[in-house]
XYZ file of C-alpha atoms in Angstrom:
728
model
C -46.784 -42.389 -31.771
C -44.755 -40.102 -33.905
C -44.662 -36.411 -32.946
C -42.096 -34.060 -33.773
C -41.765 -30.277 -34.203
C -41.074 -29.172 -37.514
C -40.924 -25.913 -39.586
C -42.053 -25.218 -42.796
C -38.545 -25.649 -44.659
C -37.465 -28.539 -42.261
C -40.442 -31.005 -43.028
C -39.021 -31.032 -46.320
C -35.528 -31.230 -45.477
C -35.542 -33.908 -42.601
C -38.007 -36.259 -44.109
C -37.985 -38.737 -47.006
C -39.732 -41.605 -48.204
C -38.049 -45.271 -47.860
C -36.527 -44.981 -51.192
C -35.086 -41.343 -50.369
C -37.206 -39.436 -52.733
C -38.372 -35.775 -52.032
C -40.851 -35.278 -49.676
C -44.288 -33.224 -50.760
C -46.992 -31.475 -49.219
C -50.161 -32.355 -51.329
C -53.659 -30.589 -50.346
C -55.961 -33.520 -51.081
C -59.302 -33.137 -53.632
C -61.683 -33.666 -50.617
C -60.275 -30.392 -48.572
C -61.823 -27.290 -48.760
C -60.512 -24.108 -50.845
C -58.139 -22.046 -49.218
C -60.329 -19.529 -47.579
C -57.841 -17.429 -45.251
C -57.996 -14.974 -48.449
C -61.621 -14.389 -48.455
C -62.693 -10.976 -48.511
C -65.373 -11.177 -45.912
C -65.247 -8.809 -42.422
C -64.869 -11.507 -40.262
C -62.487 -13.431 -42.585
C -60.326 -10.529 -42.617
C -60.454 -9.791 -38.766
C -59.249 -13.371 -38.235
C -56.465 -13.192 -41.041
C -55.374 -9.850 -39.730
C -54.894 -11.361 -35.911
C -53.078 -14.653 -37.642
C -50.532 -12.257 -39.285
C -50.070 -10.200 -36.253
C -49.404 -12.948 -33.870
C -46.910 -14.066 -36.483
C -45.639 -10.482 -36.951
C -44.925 -10.194 -33.390
C -42.984 -13.382 -33.059
C -40.673 -12.938 -35.694
C -40.004 -9.065 -34.811
C -39.723 -10.225 -31.220
C -37.419 -13.247 -32.083
C -39.855 -15.282 -29.883
C -40.957 -18.915 -30.740
C -44.527 -19.446 -32.038
C -45.806 -23.108 -32.144
C -48.781 -23.032 -34.737
C -50.313 -26.216 -33.191
C -50.527 -29.889 -34.374
C -50.793 -30.535 -38.358
C -52.280 -33.915 -38.953
C -52.290 -36.235 -42.115
C -51.555 -39.347 -43.931
C -48.364 -40.149 -45.565
C -48.551 -41.884 -48.916
C -45.394 -42.845 -50.724
C -43.657 -39.802 -51.032
C -46.529 -37.215 -49.948
C -47.783 -35.799 -46.766
C -51.999 -35.192 -47.149
C -52.874 -33.036 -44.418
C -56.196 -33.574 -43.154
C -56.060 -30.694 -40.578
C -53.598 -27.665 -41.028
C -54.238 -26.945 -44.787
C -54.772 -23.301 -43.904
C -51.795 -22.447 -42.069
C -49.716 -24.643 -44.379
C -50.880 -22.575 -47.202
C -49.944 -19.439 -45.336
C -46.713 -20.614 -44.435
C -45.988 -21.522 -48.039
C -47.136 -18.059 -49.362
C -44.934 -16.289 -46.403
C -41.778 -18.202 -47.164
C -42.356 -17.294 -51.126
C -42.780 -13.342 -50.124
C -39.681 -13.711 -47.799
C -37.251 -15.525 -50.643
C -38.607 -13.088 -53.400
C -38.262 -9.819 -51.114
C -34.720 -10.885 -50.053
C -33.447 -12.209 -53.213
C -32.974 -15.795 -51.562
C -31.094 -18.127 -54.112
C -33.316 -20.469 -56.119
C -31.564 -23.593 -54.370
C -32.427 -22.158 -50.868
C -36.216 -22.312 -51.722
C -36.602 -24.830 -54.210
C -38.527 -26.818 -51.177
C -41.340 -24.690 -52.101
C -41.946 -26.567 -55.370
C -42.626 -29.480 -53.196
C -45.932 -27.866 -52.065
C -48.790 -28.223 -54.180
C -52.722 -28.337 -54.357
C -54.611 -31.358 -55.721
C -57.855 -29.684 -55.423
C -58.016 -28.156 -58.860
C -55.544 -27.948 -61.748
C -55.793 -24.617 -61.719
C -54.515 -24.190 -58.134
C -51.570 -26.573 -59.063
C -50.371 -24.805 -61.754
C -50.671 -21.471 -59.971
C -48.508 -22.489 -57.209
C -45.876 -23.909 -59.521
C -45.721 -20.743 -61.480
C -45.734 -18.502 -58.442
C -42.725 -20.077 -57.156
C -40.830 -19.153 -60.319
C -42.010 -15.708 -60.428
C -40.224 -12.736 -58.785
C -42.267 -9.670 -58.843
C -40.859 -6.247 -58.989
C -42.573 -4.883 -55.661
C -43.307 -1.748 -57.235
C -47.148 -2.316 -57.725
C -49.655 -4.218 -55.807
C -48.481 -7.833 -55.653
C -51.871 -9.579 -56.977
C -52.295 -6.849 -59.772
C -48.591 -7.634 -60.768
C -49.176 -11.521 -60.605
C -52.746 -11.212 -62.572
C -50.805 -9.082 -65.097
C -48.217 -11.929 -65.956
C -48.531 -13.590 -69.377
C -48.718 -17.092 -67.291
C -51.649 -16.012 -65.516
C -54.709 -17.539 -67.266
C -57.926 -15.853 -66.929
C -60.335 -18.551 -65.805
C -58.204 -18.362 -62.730
C -60.148 -15.544 -61.521
C -62.795 -18.144 -60.747
C -60.569 -20.199 -58.589
C -61.381 -19.441 -54.701
C -58.034 -20.789 -53.777
C -56.088 -18.839 -56.338
C -57.994 -15.804 -55.352
C -57.656 -16.249 -51.557
C -53.612 -16.688 -52.144
C -53.987 -13.128 -54.002
C -55.228 -11.441 -51.130
C -53.093 -13.253 -48.644
C -50.089 -12.133 -50.477
C -51.173 -8.410 -50.357
C -51.740 -8.852 -46.955
C -48.617 -10.259 -46.088
C -46.980 -7.365 -48.131
C -48.920 -4.854 -46.077
C -47.700 -6.329 -42.814
C -44.100 -7.319 -43.722
C -42.980 -4.890 -46.278
C -40.499 -3.157 -43.705
C -39.483 -6.112 -41.791
C -35.790 -7.018 -42.372
C -34.167 -10.358 -42.416
C -37.752 -12.266 -42.868
C -35.947 -15.237 -44.110
C -33.634 -15.517 -41.583
C -36.723 -15.638 -38.779
C -38.254 -18.341 -40.977
C -35.625 -20.559 -41.915
C -32.157 -20.008 -40.570
C -33.216 -19.152 -37.035
C -36.904 -20.071 -37.595
C -39.544 -18.593 -34.944
C -42.690 -20.450 -36.266
C -42.921 -24.224 -36.195
C -45.657 -26.839 -35.742
C -46.123 -30.292 -34.453
C -46.259 -32.652 -37.022
C -48.629 -35.754 -36.563
C -48.838 -38.918 -39.323
C -52.041 -40.579 -38.288
C -51.182 -43.730 -40.025
C -48.710 -44.493 -37.287
C -51.607 -44.201 -34.676
C -53.709 -46.867 -35.917
C -56.983 -44.980 -36.651
C -60.389 -46.334 -37.456
C -62.131 -44.683 -40.277
C -64.380 -42.575 -37.585
C -61.170 -41.234 -35.939
C -60.056 -40.273 -39.392
C -63.292 -38.326 -39.915
C -62.925 -37.038 -36.500
C -59.579 -35.544 -37.044
C -60.725 -33.860 -40.033
C -64.018 -32.542 -38.219
C -61.975 -29.397 -37.360
C -61.811 -27.877 -40.691
C -64.893 -25.468 -41.351
C -63.553 -22.973 -44.212
C -61.668 -20.703 -42.320
C -62.809 -21.820 -38.911
C -62.600 -19.518 -36.022
C -61.394 -22.402 -34.037
C -58.360 -22.856 -35.996
C -56.977 -19.246 -35.623
C -58.512 -18.743 -31.938
C -56.678 -22.022 -31.046
C -53.363 -20.942 -31.924
C -53.667 -17.355 -30.260
C -55.255 -19.204 -26.938
C -51.962 -21.222 -26.958
C -49.586 -18.255 -27.176
C -51.852 -16.694 -24.107
C -51.325 -19.874 -21.898
C -47.939 -20.550 -22.882
C -47.104 -16.823 -21.551
C -48.246 -18.186 -18.426
C -47.071 -21.921 -18.113
C -45.778 -23.553 -21.149
C -46.472 -27.214 -19.624
C -49.890 -26.110 -19.035
C -50.291 -24.871 -22.735
C -48.941 -28.083 -24.037
C -51.520 -29.883 -21.773
C -54.501 -28.005 -23.014
C -53.370 -28.537 -26.577
C -53.389 -32.104 -26.083
C -56.849 -31.804 -24.715
C -58.135 -29.534 -27.588
C -56.934 -32.278 -29.945
C -57.824 -35.543 -28.114
C -60.010 -35.453 -24.948
C -62.093 -32.267 -26.099
C -62.341 -33.264 -29.425
C -63.888 -36.725 -28.492
C -66.163 -34.987 -26.098
C -67.664 -32.704 -28.645
C -67.582 -35.187 -31.768
C -70.959 -36.537 -31.044
C -72.355 -32.956 -31.089
C -70.751 -32.083 -34.597
C -73.158 -29.935 -37.180
C -74.271 -31.651 -40.372
C -70.727 -30.647 -41.963
C -68.994 -32.944 -39.582
C -67.112 -30.277 -38.162
C -67.259 -29.320 -34.163
C -65.410 -25.895 -34.763
C -68.582 -24.133 -34.158
C -69.911 -26.203 -31.303
C -66.430 -26.010 -29.555
C -66.502 -22.028 -29.915
C -70.267 -21.772 -28.598
C -69.197 -23.545 -25.515
C -66.089 -21.649 -24.973
C -68.302 -18.502 -25.071
C -70.554 -20.073 -22.526
C -67.947 -20.843 -19.929
C -66.142 -17.600 -20.602
C -69.290 -15.289 -20.784
C -69.932 -16.951 -17.146
C -66.403 -15.487 -16.172
C -67.053 -12.148 -17.783
C -70.563 -11.989 -15.964
C -68.754 -12.068 -12.635
C -65.630 -10.076 -13.469
C -67.022 -7.417 -15.627
C -70.687 -7.045 -13.977
C -70.960 -3.328 -15.577
C -69.860 -4.120 -19.014
C -71.866 -5.869 -21.995
C -70.398 -9.143 -23.087
C -67.407 -9.152 -25.103
C -68.099 -10.511 -28.749
C -64.687 -10.895 -29.980
C -63.475 -14.117 -29.030
C -59.722 -12.832 -29.351
C -60.259 -9.869 -27.063
C -62.693 -12.068 -24.874
C -59.648 -14.577 -24.467
C -56.969 -11.880 -23.528
C -59.215 -10.169 -20.916
C -59.911 -13.516 -19.129
C -56.645 -15.613 -19.689
C -54.099 -13.226 -20.718
C -51.335 -12.050 -18.330
C -52.896 -8.727 -17.555
C -55.898 -10.642 -16.016
C -55.758 -10.561 -12.392
C -57.479 -13.852 -11.740
C -55.758 -15.449 -14.589
C -54.922 -18.539 -12.895
C -58.470 -18.936 -11.710
C -59.770 -18.467 -15.020
C -57.713 -20.972 -16.588
C -58.412 -23.472 -14.013
C -62.359 -22.968 -14.311
C -62.316 -23.178 -18.025
C -60.091 -26.367 -18.366
C -62.697 -27.864 -15.527
C -65.530 -26.897 -17.375
C -64.689 -28.978 -20.372
C -63.186 -31.513 -18.737
C -65.821 -32.211 -16.487
C -68.084 -33.725 -19.283
C -65.271 -36.120 -20.648
C -65.453 -38.822 -17.885
C -68.902 -39.058 -16.477
C -69.865 -42.011 -14.261
C -73.110 -42.200 -16.235
C -70.986 -42.826 -19.525
C -72.590 -40.157 -21.692
C -73.661 -36.680 -21.331
C -77.143 -37.816 -22.391
C -77.186 -40.498 -19.854
C -76.406 -37.625 -17.320
C -79.210 -35.298 -18.023
C -81.455 -38.246 -18.400
C -80.711 -39.242 -15.115
C -81.306 -36.022 -13.478
C -84.258 -34.395 -15.637
C -87.312 -35.446 -17.194
C -89.257 -33.793 -20.095
C -92.930 -33.133 -19.756
C -94.037 -35.789 -17.254
C -93.540 -36.233 -13.710
C -90.778 -38.984 -12.800
C -89.608 -39.839 -9.198
C -85.936 -38.536 -8.449
C -85.656 -36.477 -11.444
C -86.740 -32.539 -12.199
C -88.905 -31.505 -15.124
C -87.767 -28.984 -17.316
C -91.087 -28.659 -19.509
C -89.236 -29.352 -23.015
C -88.341 -32.344 -25.161
C -84.374 -31.997 -25.428
C -82.929 -32.822 -21.904
C -79.339 -32.417 -23.011
C -78.990 -28.788 -22.355
C -75.209 -29.208 -23.010
C -76.054 -30.206 -26.557
C -78.450 -27.110 -26.806
C -75.678 -24.670 -25.682
C -73.168 -26.437 -28.253
C -75.843 -25.684 -30.892
C -77.396 -22.409 -29.972
C -75.376 -20.449 -27.454
C -74.908 -16.717 -28.817
C -77.357 -17.581 -31.701
C -80.165 -15.601 -31.852
C -83.879 -15.856 -33.784
C -85.202 -12.234 -34.070
C -84.195 -10.537 -30.855
C -84.764 -13.874 -28.870
C -81.366 -15.868 -27.621
C -81.988 -19.335 -28.919
C -80.080 -20.570 -25.799
C -81.826 -18.301 -23.159
C -80.569 -17.135 -20.104
C -82.717 -19.434 -17.819
C -80.716 -22.363 -19.659
C -77.437 -20.696 -19.082
C -78.238 -20.809 -15.342
C -79.518 -24.369 -15.441
C -76.397 -25.702 -17.316
C -74.064 -23.720 -14.988
C -75.812 -25.640 -11.976
C -74.988 -28.938 -13.574
C -71.123 -27.871 -14.156
C -70.473 -26.616 -10.770
C -72.029 -30.005 -9.602
C -69.697 -32.128 -11.687
C -66.792 -29.883 -10.735
C -67.534 -30.525 -7.217
C -69.083 -34.104 -7.589
C -66.912 -35.601 -4.826
C -68.409 -33.305 -2.317
C -72.109 -33.671 -3.319
C -74.308 -36.647 -3.108
C -76.477 -37.564 -5.869
C -79.655 -37.196 -3.424
C -78.261 -33.752 -2.530
C -77.895 -32.664 -5.972
C -81.216 -33.958 -7.378
C -82.935 -31.817 -4.538
C -80.753 -28.947 -5.227
C -81.115 -28.963 -8.803
C -84.739 -28.988 -8.387
C -84.402 -25.682 -6.490
C -82.572 -24.117 -8.938
C -85.166 -25.071 -11.623
C -87.981 -23.669 -9.160
C -85.934 -20.527 -8.966
C -85.352 -20.004 -12.509
C -88.582 -21.068 -13.613
C -90.091 -18.221 -11.313
C -87.595 -15.279 -11.797
C -88.491 -14.449 -15.294
C -88.385 -10.492 -14.681
C -85.149 -11.007 -12.589
C -83.108 -13.115 -15.250
C -81.949 -10.089 -16.988
C -78.410 -9.436 -18.625
C -78.947 -6.023 -20.521
C -77.907 -2.553 -19.878
C -78.246 -1.781 -16.065
C -80.412 -4.942 -15.274
C -77.624 -6.904 -15.515
C -78.541 -9.657 -12.677
C -76.624 -12.705 -13.963
C -73.444 -12.059 -11.837
C -75.528 -12.496 -8.674
C -77.611 -15.018 -9.863
C -74.753 -17.090 -10.991
C -73.480 -16.608 -7.114
C -76.968 -17.843 -5.720
C -77.012 -20.823 -8.406
C -73.477 -21.924 -7.313
C -74.280 -21.374 -3.433
C -77.407 -23.820 -3.740
C -75.400 -26.647 -5.791
C -72.510 -26.575 -3.160
C -74.595 -26.394 0.015
C -78.038 -26.320 -0.669
C -78.408 -22.714 0.885
C -81.047 -20.331 -0.362
C -79.584 -16.900 -0.117
C -81.247 -13.584 0.722
C -79.386 -11.711 -1.825
C -81.101 -9.772 -4.774
C -80.709 -12.522 -7.586
C -83.801 -14.691 -7.927
C -87.071 -13.995 -7.217
C -87.547 -13.107 -3.479
C -90.976 -14.599 -3.048
C -89.934 -17.903 -4.622
C -86.741 -17.748 -2.859
C -88.875 -17.609 0.568
C -91.062 -20.064 -0.575
C -87.814 -22.560 -1.195
C -86.673 -21.827 2.373
C -90.104 -22.748 3.609
C -89.976 -26.257 1.745
C -86.522 -26.838 3.007
C -88.168 -26.655 6.855
C -91.466 -28.415 5.556
C -89.587 -31.624 4.277
C -87.379 -31.892 7.265
C -90.617 -32.328 8.874
C -92.543 -34.125 6.324
C -89.590 -36.509 4.877
C -92.438 -39.201 4.022
C -94.344 -36.645 1.779
C -91.404 -35.034 -0.522
C -92.332 -36.784 -3.693
C -95.904 -35.966 -3.047
C -94.468 -32.184 -3.107
C -92.304 -32.514 -5.913
C -95.154 -34.016 -8.086
C -97.185 -30.949 -7.146
C -94.073 -28.630 -7.874
C -93.760 -30.622 -11.506
C -97.093 -29.467 -12.423
C -97.124 -27.720 -15.847
C -99.507 -24.838 -14.217
C -97.141 -24.332 -11.692
C -93.265 -24.750 -12.618
C -92.337 -25.212 -8.846
C -94.318 -22.402 -7.131
C -97.003 -24.051 -5.285
C -98.113 -21.007 -3.186
C -101.793 -20.960 -4.919
C -102.094 -24.270 -2.914
C -99.535 -23.630 0.140
C -97.700 -26.095 2.368
C -100.008 -26.184 4.764
C -102.613 -27.979 2.599
C -101.000 -31.211 2.219
C -104.234 -33.290 1.566
C -104.915 -30.761 -1.417
C -101.520 -31.669 -3.078
C -102.738 -34.484 -5.009
C -106.330 -32.919 -5.469
C -104.960 -29.901 -7.570
C -103.259 -32.311 -10.051
C -106.674 -34.519 -10.185
C -108.489 -31.594 -10.773
C -106.541 -30.116 -13.470
C -105.317 -32.993 -15.237
C -108.780 -34.698 -15.412
C -111.165 -31.456 -16.204
C -111.272 -30.845 -19.951
C -113.172 -27.834 -20.135
C -111.502 -25.396 -17.900
C -114.256 -23.024 -17.766
C -116.157 -25.397 -15.376
C -113.221 -24.810 -12.861
C -113.468 -20.908 -13.250
C -117.212 -21.309 -12.694
C -116.967 -23.790 -9.750
C -114.288 -21.172 -8.156
C -116.761 -18.690 -8.284
C -119.134 -20.783 -5.729
C -116.723 -20.412 -2.806
C -115.334 -16.916 -3.526
C -114.694 -14.104 -5.924
C -111.142 -15.680 -6.777
C -110.298 -13.057 -9.306
C -107.022 -11.164 -9.099
C -107.206 -7.352 -9.539
C -105.142 -4.441 -11.199
C -105.763 -0.686 -11.422
C -108.839 0.547 -13.530
C -111.214 -2.094 -11.782
C -109.525 -4.945 -13.924
C -110.156 -8.344 -12.889
C -107.985 -11.424 -13.741
C -109.884 -14.968 -13.944
C -108.918 -18.139 -15.363
C -110.558 -19.785 -19.021
C -109.997 -22.400 -21.093
C -106.215 -21.554 -21.749
C -103.506 -23.114 -19.626
C -101.175 -19.859 -19.915
C -104.266 -17.737 -18.050
C -104.423 -20.322 -15.309
C -100.250 -20.473 -15.092
C -100.548 -16.808 -14.653
C -102.970 -16.777 -12.085
C -101.063 -19.270 -9.886
C -97.849 -17.038 -9.938
C -97.710 -14.412 -7.599
C -97.173 -11.066 -9.604
C -96.464 -7.265 -8.253
C -98.899 -6.047 -10.843
C -102.123 -8.083 -9.738
C -103.557 -8.117 -6.234
C -105.494 -10.364 -4.482
C -103.407 -13.559 -4.847
C -104.699 -15.009 -1.499
C -108.177 -14.651 -2.631
C -107.539 -17.223 -5.462
C -105.743 -19.459 -3.034
C -108.505 -19.508 -0.434
C -111.492 -20.104 -3.271
C -108.937 -22.667 -4.741
C -108.322 -24.667 -1.574
C -112.069 -24.645 -0.523
C -112.994 -26.081 -3.804
C -110.291 -28.875 -3.544
C -111.767 -29.613 -0.013
C -115.265 -30.034 -1.100
C -115.020 -32.207 -3.867
C -114.697 -35.552 -4.748
C -115.650 -36.158 -8.150
C -112.713 -34.474 -10.520
C -114.123 -34.666 -13.802
C -116.255 -32.281 -16.271
C -119.517 -33.927 -14.857
C -118.495 -33.646 -11.209
C -118.132 -29.950 -11.510
C -121.226 -29.584 -13.429
C -123.339 -31.313 -10.723
C -121.704 -28.916 -8.466
C -122.468 -25.875 -10.367
C -125.989 -27.025 -11.102
C -126.426 -27.798 -7.549
C -125.578 -24.279 -6.366
C -127.760 -22.606 -9.013
C -130.850 -24.556 -7.822
C -130.221 -23.202 -4.305
C -130.157 -19.558 -5.300
C -132.815 -17.178 -4.005
C -131.046 -14.140 -4.935
C -128.509 -13.404 -7.683
C -125.589 -11.248 -7.393
C -123.057 -10.966 -10.248
C -121.286 -14.203 -9.387
C -124.594 -16.057 -9.996
C -124.344 -14.783 -13.593
C -120.630 -15.895 -13.998
C -121.443 -19.444 -12.558
C -124.830 -20.081 -14.577
C -123.763 -18.571 -17.883
C -120.231 -19.508 -19.278
C -120.937 -17.086 -21.940
C -119.873 -14.216 -19.597
C -116.449 -14.875 -19.842
C -115.022 -14.940 -23.237
C -111.647 -13.684 -24.533
C -107.930 -15.158 -24.677
C -107.103 -14.138 -21.546
C -109.746 -14.205 -18.940
C -109.668 -10.179 -18.070
C -112.636 -8.765 -17.019
C -113.821 -5.239 -16.170
C -116.312 -4.062 -13.910
C -117.137 -0.608 -14.851
C -120.102 0.040 -12.430
C -120.695 -2.935 -9.616
C -122.399 -4.847 -9.396
C -123.723 -6.194 -12.669
C -121.942 -3.956 -15.372
C -118.845 -6.288 -16.408
C -117.179 -6.447 -19.492
C -114.929 -9.343 -20.944
C -111.651 -7.450 -22.340
C -109.929 -8.537 -25.285
C -106.590 -6.725 -23.860
C -105.829 -6.206 -20.072
C -107.370 -2.331 -20.490
C -110.858 -1.301 -21.203
C -109.268 0.782 -23.991
C -109.311 -2.528 -26.059
C -112.054 -4.728 -27.537
C -114.771 -5.889 -25.220
C -118.407 -7.084 -24.623
C -120.864 -6.484 -21.996
C -121.077 -9.805 -20.123
C -124.916 -10.184 -19.407
C -125.710 -8.695 -22.692
C -123.374 -11.665 -24.374
C -125.183 -14.063 -22.111
C -128.790 -12.962 -23.566
C -127.590 -12.798 -27.044
C -126.241 -16.542 -26.596
C -129.786 -17.816 -25.212
C -131.558 -16.381 -28.184
C -129.105 -15.347 -31.297
C -132.433 -15.340 -33.495
C -134.168 -12.316 -31.673
C -131.054 -10.500 -30.638
C -127.700 -9.614 -32.176
C -124.597 -8.416 -30.557
C -121.962 -6.741 -32.788
C -118.259 -7.750 -32.960
C -116.079 -6.974 -30.208
C -116.651 -3.338 -29.190
C -113.479 -0.871 -29.418
C -113.251 1.651 -26.538
C -116.970 1.702 -26.082
C -120.016 -0.304 -25.078
C -121.235 -2.430 -27.954
C -125.163 -2.623 -27.387
C -127.557 -5.914 -27.577
C -129.558 -5.458 -30.687
C -133.151 -6.253 -30.385
C -134.919 -6.888 -33.536
C -132.317 -5.226 -35.537
C -134.172 -2.044 -34.513
C -133.550 -1.274 -30.888
C -130.844 -1.254 -28.437
C -131.051 -2.618 -24.766
C -127.991 -1.570 -22.672
C -127.456 -3.357 -19.296
C -127.315 -1.623 -16.099
C -127.481 -2.099 -12.375
C -131.352 -1.344 -12.229
C -132.136 -3.226 -15.136
C -132.111 -2.549 -18.610
C -132.134 0.789 -20.755
C -134.227 0.359 -23.943
C -133.362 2.897 -26.849
C -134.879 3.498 -30.451
C -132.848 2.716 -33.438
C -132.227 6.894 -33.701
C -130.796 6.788 -29.940
C -134.468 7.901 -28.471
C -134.616 6.764 -24.854
C -137.723 4.746 -24.972
C -137.886 3.383 -21.062
C -136.374 1.118 -18.467
C -137.131 -2.681 -17.557
C -136.359 -2.527 -13.842
C -135.045 -5.689 -11.990
C -136.543 -6.315 -8.769
C -133.781 -6.209 -5.775
C -133.491 -6.924 -2.082
C -132.227 -4.560 0.633
C -128.977 -4.879 -0.477
C -129.353 -4.014 -4.024
C -129.224 -7.814 -5.052
C -131.333 -9.192 -8.026
C -134.289 -11.151 -6.601
C -134.917 -12.514 -10.216
C -132.482 -13.996 -12.838
C -132.190 -10.894 -15.242
C -131.385 -12.890 -18.015
C -134.316 -15.185 -17.926
C -136.689 -12.253 -16.775
C -135.759 -10.307 -20.040
C -136.318 -13.382 -22.310
C -139.624 -14.019 -20.347
C -140.649 -10.743 -20.755
C -139.440 -9.351 -23.990
C -143.310 -8.192 -24.697
C -142.336 -5.213 -22.547
C -139.918 -3.942 -24.859
C -142.513 -4.766 -27.898
C -144.912 -2.390 -26.034
C -142.455 0.309 -25.391
C -141.613 0.258 -29.172
C -145.332 0.330 -29.836
C -146.204 3.293 -27.601
C -143.298 5.338 -29.065
C -144.444 4.612 -32.471
C -148.066 5.931 -31.427
C -146.425 8.976 -29.780
C -144.444 9.974 -32.708
C -147.595 9.470 -35.181
């Protein structure tokens, strides 16, 4: 492979074609426009940093290598595939130095050998510019545009406009710099490595790969040059090695994840941010993440960083670890250890289709949809766990990792309130420490990172697995259930016989309201919150998932667990028909009718999307809440059951807001449910009487009050007649 270091001037002087003709650089038509001069905020920031870096090298008489320049040599021309932006900037800087310092025409004649093939206008502009000498008395771009040779239509050429902006920026930066030509040509400070790819026997795919680093004004192109300077100040040999990895190993590794534009620059920068943010969380825990990649690199990898070597080593390793995998590909690694939506032995389910979270990171890290991260913090922790494993693979067996990544998954999915990286609630430093500790040695610490209840469960599982090694897969299968997400406390480790039964129940029963009704046979399984609010299950999986995960906002979790295990121990038919048979058998044996009876018999008593109930006046005055407080929309539960039984005679309005919506009879009379029975009111609000429900000594109904009202509606009619006679 031919790889030599050149300056912009020496590449023309020291290279000739076989016939001895002049060597030229020609930007091909397939290349983008010159973009370093674009007048966008992000472009200006990168342009200024690039010029600052060159200025420091020139004025400090220090050498600066501007990375590799790749391309093909055809006849007398070098056609760059990567490096167009830098070469164009060097062309303009040399032109500026020659004109500013009055260099002889023969000394800068090589500038005529640089041209653009993209458009005739760009090519003609470069030719005219080399011949033009400005007065330097006015803004250079204005002076150039005022020349008779500057054609009006050139103002529509983005390459020419970009060059004009860069010329003004160069003048602003170097106007007071002396001996600029000497620093560029005589004792050159700026150089680059030139690599003609035709000498490498490249395939068409590799040709495209070399050109994949070329998004217009790529952050990567400028970042890489500055990053090289940072590392070189620490270790020049290491800098050269990292540069080689940038251009070969890491390009090969990232190339399968290139965007639709066939460019990997964005993917590289997203993963670089990911790796660097991991370090930043740990070393600057009190500060928000640094948004500027150049400042971030300086803080973590610059000479002023106390952990410079450690950070550089981690960064290099975090890229290298994906390059040579035993599984062959990155996809294969994740497919080996993770599953999507189904339980698979030896794998950990992550409840999403895309298993390759490295690819997700490269595509989405630091990207947002509204205020939501497209690559969320839980995925950050999971990907970090894989990196720790790959970096330490020689010390971690595959079986150990399979178990440990499951622990990490369990903790991540059950720590939604603990995984925070905002303001004073930045828990990421501790979460990263705990994740690393788990992957390296399987230890679940007592620290303040992940949810403490789930950590206690994971420690108990480790003891349980040592005592029940043959039942490990049964536990793992239960953990992976979509209603549990790794938290099995609602079943409990002590109830091994119910592990499979839980899955059979919730996987086989289609009507989840039947499970709600069956649970009430064994106990009031609801969880409570202030304001007499009760949480129960309904048809939605999300409601059951909330119930099965302990929360400080709800009490009586043990009541849910006890009722669930009692149900699992007492059923053998895990189907809708089996539960319905259980429910009907219970109803037939009832001789008194408490509030649970009505909820068990009449599924209409529970409605709404969230399974939230409010007991306003025990035992029978219950309401289904549309929201989580009684101030939202609501329905009286028994009134709704009556309406559902006979919607021709009765009417129940829409969800009432903040107040009770009564049951209407015959469109004229209001019936309000009370513990004693039913209060009857006329259309004008006049109280007409009460229908009492007989009770036992404990205040429990001895008749089914729903059936009683439906069977004795004539009592309401007689009250209405009596009221009418009285008013005559």
